[in-house]
Amino acid sequence: MIPRSSHPDFLPRRERAKLGWRGLCAPARTRENFSGFPSGFILIRPEERKRSMASQGVTPRSEDYSRWYTEVVQKADLADYAPVRGCMIIKPYGYELWENIRAELDKRFKATGHRNAYFPLFIPMSFLQKEAEHVEGFAPELAVVTHGGGQKLEEPLVVRPTSETVIGHAFAQWIQSYRDLPLLINQWANVVRWELRTRLFLRTLEFLWQEGHTAHATWEEAQEETLRMLDVYADFAINEAAIPVIRGRKSDQEKFAGAEASYTIEAMMGNKWALQSGTSHNLGQNFAKAFEIRYLDPNNELQYCYTTSWGLSTRIIGAIIMTHGDDRGLRLPPRLAPIQVVIVPIFKNEEEKSAVMKAARRIHETLLSVGVRTHLDDREGMTPGFKFNDWELRGVPGRMEIGPRDVEKKSVVLARRDVPGKEGKQTAAQDRIIPAVTRLLTDIQRSMLRQATAFRDANIHEASDYEELKKAVADGWALIWHCGTAECEARIKEDTKATSRCFPLDLNKEGPGDATCAVCGKPAQGKAYFARAY
RNA sequence: CGGGGCGUGGCGCAGUUGGACAGCGCGCUGCGUUUGGGACGCAGAGGUCGCCGGUUCGAGUCCGGCCGCCCCGACCA
């Protein structure tokens, strides 16, 4: 049996009502006219017509970045606002994207020896307080449960903002000997952080993520793990999400509360702001000491473990949207896209319809059978042109058009999301559809990474003094020699709103030598990026 | 959390200085004609005007409080 669609429940008609499409007529207020045209004939100036066209999709990215982002998230059906401030409903299309992200990461975690487990949502308040820096860092954004079953709790429970503490508690019990090490655990979970200012996917009160927690016998092993997982994130971001991230170390000011050192994959968004897209921490013995995570070494001596933690969240969806999106909406990298190819059938009458649909179904089935995530858009009462725009807004990387002419010539038209208009269209033979589609998708994936990399590189500027730094961060990222002190970073932030993003690992393989900070002149810790960040 | 703007059918909006039946476009439902880049006609359905309270003979309209959204400033994946 031929499946009707790879997404049987995709886009129920009711949902479509929420998209807010408009026809070609002018908004109500422009209806007044004294042109002498018969009533009902509306005079629309070209610029108004253009605006009207745009309003059917999303506000162009170039016009209002922030509004564009919010509209894309909602109109592409990724997520919606929830009844509680700062919370979001992740809709099926958005969740399918997350599932694909999760699958790719999980595969990599397993391949590096980690096992999944699940730890509780509620954490005793006292646990958080065991690590001084940790509690200080998280205290302002904790959600605390004080009542349960109608009774006031003896000890308040914290809704986990992260799980170092409960997992530390468990690790202390699980680990006895050096033979139990390394202990490599991951959990997929939701966490809660009471943020003041929220944005869909980028910063919500509750979000989904993955947090890895490991324990090791030595600092070196912990450090190796920290960097290994940073590399896993970078590999995922670059090769799956087509986001050219930069691996780097966070300055002391920006590091995780309770970590000895934090590492980040840092990405540049379409408005040239930076987004921390994943982090990996070497926790040293801080949590081991707080939770008594100890082991007997081969000499029968009790030692504290060294632990790490690393996390990547649904924020990465925000990164994908903002790295790749354009004026027309979302653009998804083929490797993560819930729908990789959408088939749009075209016909004029019943006769053509049956021939076209027959071919479309056959191709649909062929592509599904080789694992291409394909959707056949057999919705009625919508013109092909409407569907083209609809799927472009949703970011589907490849589109196949099949009409009577194609049926006759045993061909199809393939259009690619990364190249707009006619230029992105090509014809492919129906009997060569599998190689044609796979090649197209690989090519789109590669091209998206190339475009994003070129954009990033064009907007990073080296700066050798404060004036150059100010100029650089006004329109991109600055790369400077940096002392890493709190005073210096505070001053830069005060003046420019830019914050220290990281000391990139690739550019800091050699020490700073006698280089000095571009801002204060003190000895440099290394080369660092500064940028406005989310 | 501070400053500015905004909440009226699913979406975008109009609604003068309080006054009759709360309107328009899109979308939605049905039928017919359409369909290679956002189609059209006809007939329908759909609204406690964000919520709570107050002023008034009468509140979408005035006052107070709360909630939410957008933009801008201090913290964060």
mmCIF file of N, CA and C (backbone and C1' of nucleotides) in Angstrom, chain A residues 13 17-18 21-22 25 66 81 85 197 203-204 207 276 313 315 328 346-348 383 385 389 392 399 403-406 413 425 493 497, chain B residues 1-2 10-14 23-30 34-40 67-77:
data_model
loop_
_atom_site.group_PDB
_atom_site.id
_atom_site.type_symbol
_atom_site.label_atom_id
_atom_site.label_comp_id
_atom_site.label_asym_id
_atom_site.label_seq_id
_atom_site.Cartn_x
_atom_site.Cartn_y
_atom_site.Cartn_z
ATOM 1 N N ARG A 13 -6.173 20.764 8.308
ATOM 2 C CA ARG A 13 -6.676 21.977 7.680
ATOM 3 C C ARG A 13 -6.936 23.099 8.680
ATOM 4 N N ALA A 17 -5.455 27.570 9.152
ATOM 5 C CA ALA A 17 -6.174 28.820 9.354
ATOM 6 C C ALA A 17 -5.302 29.838 10.065
ATOM 7 N N LYS A 18 -4.379 29.322 10.838
ATOM 8 C CA LYS A 18 -3.580 30.213 11.680
ATOM 9 C C LYS A 18 -2.447 30.887 10.927
ATOM 10 N N TRP A 21 -2.610 33.808 5.841
ATOM 11 C CA TRP A 21 -2.354 34.180 4.446
ATOM 12 C C TRP A 21 -3.350 35.228 4.023
ATOM 13 N N ARG A 22 -2.944 36.058 3.112
ATOM 14 C CA ARG A 22 -3.868 37.031 2.583
ATOM 15 C C ARG A 22 -3.844 36.986 1.073
ATOM 16 N N CYS A 25 -5.354 41.485 -2.380
ATOM 17 C CA CYS A 25 -5.971 42.788 -2.268
ATOM 18 C C CYS A 25 -5.268 43.624 -1.213
ATOM 19 N N SER A 66 14.204 40.740 14.298
ATOM 20 C CA SER A 66 13.603 40.140 15.462
ATOM 21 C C SER A 66 12.148 39.725 15.207
ATOM 22 N N TYR A 81 3.407 30.120 21.354
ATOM 23 C CA TYR A 81 3.438 30.530 22.752
ATOM 24 C C TYR A 81 2.485 29.671 23.580
ATOM 25 N N ARG A 85 3.739 32.639 30.636
ATOM 26 C CA ARG A 85 4.776 33.515 30.117
ATOM 27 C C ARG A 85 6.117 32.815 29.946
ATOM 28 N N ARG A 197 13.803 37.798 30.383
ATOM 29 C CA ARG A 197 13.395 38.048 28.998
ATOM 30 C C ARG A 197 13.497 36.773 28.190
ATOM 31 N N ARG A 203 15.505 31.337 24.502
ATOM 32 C CA ARG A 203 15.512 31.446 25.957
ATOM 33 C C ARG A 203 14.082 31.354 26.439
ATOM 34 N N THR A 204 13.715 30.179 26.933
ATOM 35 C CA THR A 204 12.376 29.983 27.476
ATOM 36 C C THR A 204 12.533 29.476 28.909
ATOM 37 N N PHE A 207 13.094 24.315 28.807
ATOM 38 C CA PHE A 207 13.557 23.883 27.495
ATOM 39 C C PHE A 207 14.006 22.424 27.544
ATOM 40 N N GLN A 276 25.779 31.151 21.645
ATOM 41 C CA GLN A 276 26.411 29.978 22.247
ATOM 42 C C GLN A 276 25.490 28.802 21.986
ATOM 43 N N SER A 313 20.939 22.171 23.716
ATOM 44 C CA SER A 313 19.504 22.293 23.957
ATOM 45 C C SER A 313 18.710 22.617 22.693
ATOM 46 N N ARG A 315 17.794 25.219 21.955
ATOM 47 C CA ARG A 315 18.282 26.492 21.450
ATOM 48 C C ARG A 315 18.922 26.323 20.070
ATOM 49 N N ARG A 328 12.400 34.937 2.815
ATOM 50 C CA ARG A 328 11.191 34.166 2.533
ATOM 51 C C ARG A 328 10.817 33.231 3.677
ATOM 52 N N ILE A 346 0.707 19.005 -10.250
ATOM 53 C CA ILE A 346 0.060 20.087 -10.995
ATOM 54 C C ILE A 346 -0.828 19.485 -12.082
ATOM 55 N N PHE A 347 -2.092 19.924 -12.126
ATOM 56 C CA PHE A 347 -3.003 19.403 -13.159
ATOM 57 C C PHE A 347 -4.166 20.355 -13.368
ATOM 58 N N LYS A 348 -4.817 20.219 -14.534
ATOM 59 C CA LYS A 348 -5.931 21.110 -14.873
ATOM 60 C C LYS A 348 -7.280 20.430 -14.745
ATOM 61 N N THR A 383 -3.520 26.459 -5.218
ATOM 62 C CA THR A 383 -2.768 26.452 -6.465
ATOM 63 C C THR A 383 -1.338 26.007 -6.187
ATOM 64 N N GLY A 385 1.316 27.431 -7.075
ATOM 65 C CA GLY A 385 2.106 28.589 -6.666
ATOM 66 C C GLY A 385 2.007 28.847 -5.177
ATOM 67 N N ASN A 389 5.237 28.612 -2.266
ATOM 68 C CA ASN A 389 5.569 29.616 -1.251
ATOM 69 C C ASN A 389 5.418 29.066 0.158
ATOM 70 N N GLU A 392 8.316 26.859 0.985
ATOM 71 C CA GLU A 392 9.544 27.647 1.108
ATOM 72 C C GLU A 392 9.595 28.296 2.480
ATOM 73 N N ARG A 399 12.126 20.654 -3.619
ATOM 74 C CA ARG A 399 10.744 20.568 -4.054
ATOM 75 C C ARG A 399 10.686 19.922 -5.428
ATOM 76 N N GLY A 403 3.850 17.829 -13.398
ATOM 77 C CA GLY A 403 2.665 18.242 -14.136
ATOM 78 C C GLY A 403 2.492 17.366 -15.357
ATOM 79 N N PRO A 404 1.448 17.648 -16.152
ATOM 80 C CA PRO A 404 1.167 16.856 -17.358
ATOM 81 C C PRO A 404 2.364 16.790 -18.307
ATOM 82 N N ARG A 405 3.062 17.895 -18.465
ATOM 83 C CA ARG A 405 4.224 17.919 -19.360
ATOM 84 C C ARG A 405 5.298 16.959 -18.888
ATOM 85 N N ASP A 406 5.451 16.879 -17.542
ATOM 86 C CA ASP A 406 6.468 15.972 -16.985
ATOM 87 C C ASP A 406 6.057 14.523 -17.170
ATOM 88 N N VAL A 413 10.383 18.373 -12.347
ATOM 89 C CA VAL A 413 11.162 19.586 -12.116
ATOM 90 C C VAL A 413 11.598 19.577 -10.656
ATOM 91 N N LYS A 425 15.904 25.828 -10.403
ATOM 92 C CA LYS A 425 15.127 24.714 -10.951
ATOM 93 C C LYS A 425 15.916 23.917 -11.979
ATOM 94 N N LYS A 493 31.631 45.780 27.381
ATOM 95 C CA LYS A 493 30.191 45.588 27.327
ATOM 96 C C LYS A 493 29.457 46.915 27.526
ATOM 97 N N LYS A 497 28.124 46.978 24.148
ATOM 98 C CA LYS A 497 27.133 45.906 24.298
ATOM 99 C C LYS A 497 27.671 44.543 23.875
ATOM 100 P P C B 1 7.766 41.664 37.509
ATOM 101 O "O5'" C B 1 9.244 42.233 37.380
ATOM 102 C "C5'" C B 1 9.945 42.686 38.554
ATOM 103 C "C4'" C B 1 11.016 43.667 38.180
ATOM 104 C "C3'" C B 1 10.582 44.822 37.283
ATOM 105 O "O3'" C B 1 9.884 45.836 38.001
ATOM 106 C "C1'" C B 1 12.657 43.985 36.549
ATOM 107 P P G B 2 9.122 47.021 37.192
ATOM 108 O "O5'" G B 2 10.323 47.991 36.777
ATOM 109 C "C5'" G B 2 10.294 49.365 37.119
ATOM 110 C "C4'" G B 2 11.272 50.133 36.278
ATOM 111 C "C3'" G B 2 10.691 50.750 35.011
ATOM 112 O "O3'" G B 2 10.032 51.977 35.261
ATOM 113 C "C1'" G B 2 12.716 49.636 34.500
ATOM 114 P P G B 10 -11.040 33.467 17.385
ATOM 115 O "O5'" G B 10 -9.933 32.915 16.395
ATOM 116 C "C5'" G B 10 -8.882 32.073 16.895
ATOM 117 C "C4'" G B 10 -7.883 31.811 15.790
ATOM 118 C "C3'" G B 10 -7.185 33.057 15.275
ATOM 119 O "O3'" G B 10 -6.023 33.344 16.026
ATOM 120 C "C1'" G B 10 -8.071 31.827 13.447
ATOM 121 P P C B 11 -5.593 34.857 16.306
ATOM 122 O "O5'" C B 11 -5.050 35.285 14.873
ATOM 123 C "C5'" C B 11 -3.784 34.821 14.399
ATOM 124 C "C4'" C B 11 -3.466 35.451 13.065
ATOM 125 C "C3'" C B 11 -3.513 36.974 13.045
ATOM 126 O "O3'" C B 11 -2.307 37.552 13.523
ATOM 127 C "C1'" C B 11 -4.739 36.142 11.217
ATOM 128 P P G B 12 -2.381 38.985 14.235
ATOM 129 O "O5'" G B 12 -2.673 39.953 13.007
ATOM 130 C "C5'" G B 12 -1.696 40.119 11.981
ATOM 131 C "C4'" G B 12 -2.217 41.063 10.926
ATOM 132 C "C3'" G B 12 -2.724 42.396 11.444
ATOM 133 O "O3'" G B 12 -1.672 43.305 11.710
ATOM 134 C "C1'" G B 12 -4.264 41.519 9.889
ATOM 135 P P C B 13 -1.876 44.437 12.808
ATOM 136 O "O5'" C B 13 -3.389 44.845 12.634
ATOM 137 C "C5'" C B 13 -3.807 46.188 12.819
ATOM 138 C "C4'" C B 13 -4.836 46.547 11.779
ATOM 139 C "C3'" C B 13 -5.913 47.527 12.257
ATOM 140 O "O3'" C B 13 -5.453 48.874 12.208
ATOM 141 C "C1'" C B 13 -6.937 45.740 11.099
ATOM 142 P P A B 14 -5.988 49.902 13.305
ATOM 143 O "O5'" A B 14 -7.489 50.137 12.842
ATOM 144 C "C5'" A B 14 -7.737 50.783 11.600
ATOM 145 C "C4'" A B 14 -9.205 50.963 11.329
ATOM 146 C "C3'" A B 14 -10.037 51.674 12.388
ATOM 147 O "O3'" A B 14 -9.776 53.060 12.461
ATOM 148 C "C1'" A B 14 -11.270 49.911 11.416
ATOM 149 P P G B 23 -22.219 44.327 12.877
ATOM 150 O "O5'" G B 23 -21.223 45.189 12.001
ATOM 151 C "C5'" G B 23 -20.735 44.658 10.788
ATOM 152 C "C4'" G B 23 -19.708 45.609 10.276
ATOM 153 C "C3'" G B 23 -18.716 44.965 9.321
ATOM 154 O "O3'" G B 23 -19.260 44.888 8.022
ATOM 155 C "C1'" G B 23 -17.543 46.241 10.936
ATOM 156 P P C B 24 -18.963 43.630 7.135
ATOM 157 O "O5'" C B 24 -17.494 43.934 6.609
ATOM 158 C "C5'" C B 24 -17.249 45.126 5.869
ATOM 159 C "C4'" C B 24 -15.780 45.315 5.633
ATOM 160 C "C3'" C B 24 -15.024 44.094 5.136
ATOM 161 O "O3'" C B 24 -15.250 43.854 3.760
ATOM 162 C "C1'" C B 24 -13.766 45.161 6.811
ATOM 163 P P G B 25 -15.216 42.346 3.216
ATOM 164 O "O5'" G B 25 -13.656 42.057 3.110
ATOM 165 C "C5'" G B 25 -12.848 42.796 2.195
ATOM 166 C "C4'" G B 25 -11.398 42.471 2.435
ATOM 167 C "C3'" G B 25 -11.052 40.986 2.479
ATOM 168 O "O3'" G B 25 -10.936 40.416 1.194
ATOM 169 C "C1'" G B 25 -10.048 42.070 4.308
ATOM 170 P P C B 26 -11.327 38.891 0.989
ATOM 171 O "O5'" C B 26 -10.140 38.109 1.713
ATOM 172 C "C5'" C B 26 -8.816 38.146 1.188
ATOM 173 C "C4'" C B 26 -7.839 37.578 2.190
ATOM 174 C "C3'" C B 26 -8.048 36.112 2.559
ATOM 175 O "O3'" C B 26 -7.503 35.229 1.598
ATOM 176 C "C1'" C B 26 -7.721 37.369 4.523
ATOM 177 P P G B 27 -8.268 33.845 1.231
ATOM 178 O "O5'" G B 27 -8.204 33.041 2.601
ATOM 179 C "C5'" G B 27 -6.973 32.512 3.076
ATOM 180 C "C4'" G B 27 -7.151 32.000 4.487
ATOM 181 C "C3'" G B 27 -8.204 30.906 4.654
ATOM 182 O "O3'" G B 27 -7.683 29.626 4.353
ATOM 183 C "C1'" G B 27 -8.535 32.561 6.281
ATOM 184 P P C B 28 -8.630 28.493 3.725
ATOM 185 O "O5'" C B 28 -9.699 28.244 4.882
ATOM 186 C "C5'" C B 28 -9.313 27.630 6.103
ATOM 187 C "C4'" C B 28 -10.519 27.458 6.997
ATOM 188 C "C3'" C B 28 -11.704 26.755 6.338
ATOM 189 O "O3'" C B 28 -11.561 25.348 6.380
ATOM 190 C "C1'" C B 28 -12.465 28.697 7.419
ATOM 191 P P U B 29 -11.971 24.478 5.109
ATOM 192 O "O5'" U B 29 -13.564 24.461 5.250
ATOM 193 C "C5'" U B 29 -14.180 23.828 6.367
ATOM 194 C "C4'" U B 29 -15.675 23.870 6.217
ATOM 195 C "C3'" U B 29 -16.197 23.521 4.829
ATOM 196 O "O3'" U B 29 -16.295 22.120 4.648
ATOM 197 C "C1'" U B 29 -17.231 25.500 5.552
ATOM 198 P P G B 30 -16.062 21.520 3.181
ATOM 199 O "O5'" G B 30 -17.390 21.933 2.422
ATOM 200 C "C5'" G B 30 -18.643 21.381 2.817
ATOM 201 C "C4'" G B 30 -19.760 21.936 1.964
ATOM 202 C "C3'" G B 30 -19.505 21.905 0.461
ATOM 203 O "O3'" G B 30 -19.772 20.637 -0.100
ATOM 204 C "C1'" G B 30 -20.336 24.029 1.074
ATOM 205 P P U B 34 -12.978 24.996 -15.839
ATOM 206 O "O5'" U B 34 -12.055 25.947 -14.960
ATOM 207 C "C5'" U B 34 -10.642 25.827 -15.028
ATOM 208 C "C4'" U B 34 -10.033 26.833 -14.104
ATOM 209 C "C3'" U B 34 -8.577 26.569 -13.773
ATOM 210 O "O3'" U B 34 -7.724 27.117 -14.754
ATOM 211 C "C1'" U B 34 -9.780 26.996 -11.782
ATOM 212 P P U B 35 -6.536 26.203 -15.357
ATOM 213 O "O5'" U B 35 -5.488 26.094 -14.169
ATOM 214 C "C5'" U B 35 -4.963 27.277 -13.553
ATOM 215 C "C4'" U B 35 -4.172 26.887 -12.327
ATOM 216 C "C3'" U B 35 -2.977 25.978 -12.626
ATOM 217 O "O3'" U B 35 -1.894 26.309 -11.779
ATOM 218 C "C1'" U B 35 -4.433 24.916 -11.112
ATOM 219 P P G B 36 -0.883 27.511 -12.160
ATOM 220 O "O5'" G B 36 0.514 26.940 -11.658
ATOM 221 C "C5'" G B 36 1.110 25.843 -12.309
ATOM 222 C "C4'" G B 36 2.556 26.122 -12.509
ATOM 223 C "C3'" G B 36 2.842 27.181 -13.575
ATOM 224 O "O3'" G B 36 4.045 27.851 -13.210
ATOM 225 C "C1'" G B 36 3.685 25.088 -14.273
ATOM 226 P P G B 37 3.968 29.342 -12.690
ATOM 227 O "O5'" G B 37 3.824 29.050 -11.125
ATOM 228 C "C5'" G B 37 2.643 29.464 -10.421
ATOM 229 C "C4'" G B 37 2.999 30.537 -9.421
ATOM 230 C "C3'" G B 37 3.461 31.869 -10.017
ATOM 231 O "O3'" G B 37 3.050 32.929 -9.172
ATOM 232 C "C1'" G B 37 5.183 30.974 -8.703
ATOM 233 P P G B 38 1.457 33.304 -9.170
ATOM 234 O "O5'" G B 38 0.955 32.444 -7.937
ATOM 235 C "C5'" G B 38 1.535 32.646 -6.665
ATOM 236 C "C4'" G B 38 0.564 32.236 -5.609
ATOM 237 C "C3'" G B 38 -0.695 33.089 -5.512
ATOM 238 O "O3'" G B 38 -1.705 32.239 -4.999
ATOM 239 C "C1'" G B 38 0.546 33.261 -3.510
ATOM 240 P P A B 39 -2.904 31.774 -5.975
ATOM 241 O "O5'" A B 39 -3.538 33.105 -6.562
ATOM 242 C "C5'" A B 39 -4.853 33.479 -6.259
ATOM 243 C "C4'" A B 39 -5.669 33.437 -7.521
ATOM 244 C "C3'" A B 39 -7.122 33.845 -7.323
ATOM 245 O "O3'" A B 39 -7.246 35.258 -7.366
ATOM 246 C "C1'" A B 39 -6.994 31.855 -8.602
ATOM 247 P P C B 40 -8.290 35.970 -6.416
ATOM 248 O "O5'" C B 40 -9.669 35.489 -7.040
ATOM 249 C "C5'" C B 40 -10.209 36.166 -8.162
ATOM 250 C "C4'" C B 40 -11.399 35.435 -8.709
ATOM 251 C "C3'" C B 40 -12.664 35.430 -7.858
ATOM 252 O "O3'" C B 40 -13.331 36.677 -7.863
ATOM 253 C "C1'" C B 40 -12.370 33.323 -8.872
ATOM 254 P P C B 67 0.922 40.719 36.506
ATOM 255 O "O5'" C B 67 0.320 39.946 35.265
ATOM 256 C "C5'" C B 67 -0.304 38.677 35.412
ATOM 257 C "C4'" C B 67 -0.892 38.225 34.107
ATOM 258 C "C3'" C B 67 0.029 38.307 32.907
ATOM 259 O "O3'" C B 67 0.947 37.230 32.842
ATOM 260 C "C1'" C B 67 -2.059 39.222 32.327
ATOM 261 P P G B 68 2.419 37.489 32.209
ATOM 262 O "O5'" G B 68 2.111 37.566 30.654
ATOM 263 C "C5'" G B 68 1.567 36.444 29.981
ATOM 264 C "C4'" G B 68 1.126 36.835 28.600
ATOM 265 C "C3'" G B 68 2.189 37.463 27.720
ATOM 266 O "O3'" G B 68 3.053 36.504 27.161
ATOM 267 C "C1'" G B 68 0.201 38.711 27.554
ATOM 268 P P C B 69 4.576 36.913 26.829
ATOM 269 O "O5'" C B 69 4.387 37.721 25.471
ATOM 270 C "C5'" C B 69 3.878 37.078 24.312
ATOM 271 C "C4'" C B 69 3.645 38.095 23.222
ATOM 272 C "C3'" C B 69 4.848 38.947 22.858
ATOM 273 O "O3'" C B 69 5.747 38.285 21.997
ATOM 274 C "C1'" C B 69 2.957 40.334 23.112
ATOM 275 P P C B 70 7.315 38.608 22.123
ATOM 276 O "O5'" C B 70 7.417 39.998 21.365
ATOM 277 C "C5'" C B 70 7.066 40.104 19.987
ATOM 278 C "C4'" C B 70 7.153 41.541 19.548
ATOM 279 C "C3'" C B 70 8.452 42.254 19.904
ATOM 280 O "O3'" C B 70 9.498 41.966 19.004
ATOM 281 C "C1'" C B 70 6.622 43.618 20.485
ATOM 282 P P C B 71 11.006 41.934 19.573
ATOM 283 O "O5'" C B 71 11.326 43.481 19.751
ATOM 284 C "C5'" C B 71 11.386 44.349 18.622
ATOM 285 C "C4'" C B 71 11.631 45.766 19.059
ATOM 286 C "C3'" C B 71 12.803 45.971 20.011
ATOM 287 O "O3'" C B 71 14.055 45.991 19.358
ATOM 288 C "C1'" C B 71 10.930 47.159 20.804
ATOM 289 P P C B 72 15.340 45.484 20.167
ATOM 290 O "O5'" C B 72 15.535 46.611 21.273
ATOM 291 C "C5'" C B 72 16.055 47.881 20.926
ATOM 292 C "C4'" C B 72 16.115 48.786 22.125
ATOM 293 C "C3'" C B 72 16.993 48.319 23.279
ATOM 294 O "O3'" C B 72 18.371 48.534 23.056
ATOM 295 C "C1'" C B 72 14.953 49.123 24.131
ATOM 296 P P G B 73 19.443 47.671 23.843
ATOM 297 O "O5'" G B 73 19.462 48.365 25.275
ATOM 298 C "C5'" G B 73 20.553 48.138 26.152
ATOM 299 C "C4'" G B 73 20.219 48.691 27.510
ATOM 300 C "C3'" G B 73 20.507 47.769 28.695
ATOM 301 O "O3'" G B 73 21.831 47.888 29.170
ATOM 302 C "C1'" G B 73 18.290 48.593 28.852
ATOM 303 P P A B 74 22.720 46.603 29.467
ATOM 304 O "O5'" A B 74 22.493 46.370 31.023
ATOM 305 C "C5'" A B 74 23.515 45.738 31.816
ATOM 306 C "C4'" A B 74 22.961 45.274 33.125
ATOM 307 C "C3'" A B 74 22.924 43.746 33.322
ATOM 308 O "O3'" A B 74 24.117 43.251 33.894
ATOM 309 C "C1'" A B 74 20.796 44.691 33.807
ATOM 310 P P C B 75 24.738 41.852 33.477
ATOM 311 O "O5'" C B 75 23.906 40.843 34.385
ATOM 312 C "C5'" C B 75 24.493 39.620 34.813
ATOM 313 C "C4'" C B 75 23.463 38.542 34.928
ATOM 314 C "C3'" C B 75 23.700 37.294 34.077
ATOM 315 O "O3'" C B 75 24.549 36.368 34.737
ATOM 316 C "C1'" C B 75 21.438 38.010 33.847
ATOM 317 P P C B 76 25.283 35.230 33.864
ATOM 318 O "O5'" C B 76 24.100 34.204 33.631
ATOM 319 C "C5'" C B 76 24.359 32.919 33.099
ATOM 320 C "C4'" C B 76 23.153 32.388 32.378
ATOM 321 C "C3'" C B 76 23.443 31.729 31.032
ATOM 322 O "O3'" C B 76 23.758 30.364 31.185
ATOM 323 C "C1'" C B 76 21.634 33.261 30.825
ATOM 324 P P A B 77 24.863 29.726 30.225
ATOM 325 O "O5'" A B 77 24.010 28.687 29.364
ATOM 326 C "C5'" A B 77 24.525 27.387 29.196
ATOM 327 C "C4'" A B 77 24.007 26.827 27.907
ATOM 328 C "C3'" A B 77 24.123 27.797 26.734
ATOM 329 O "O3'" A B 77 24.667 27.238 25.578
ATOM 330 C "C1'" A B 77 21.852 27.133 27.072
#
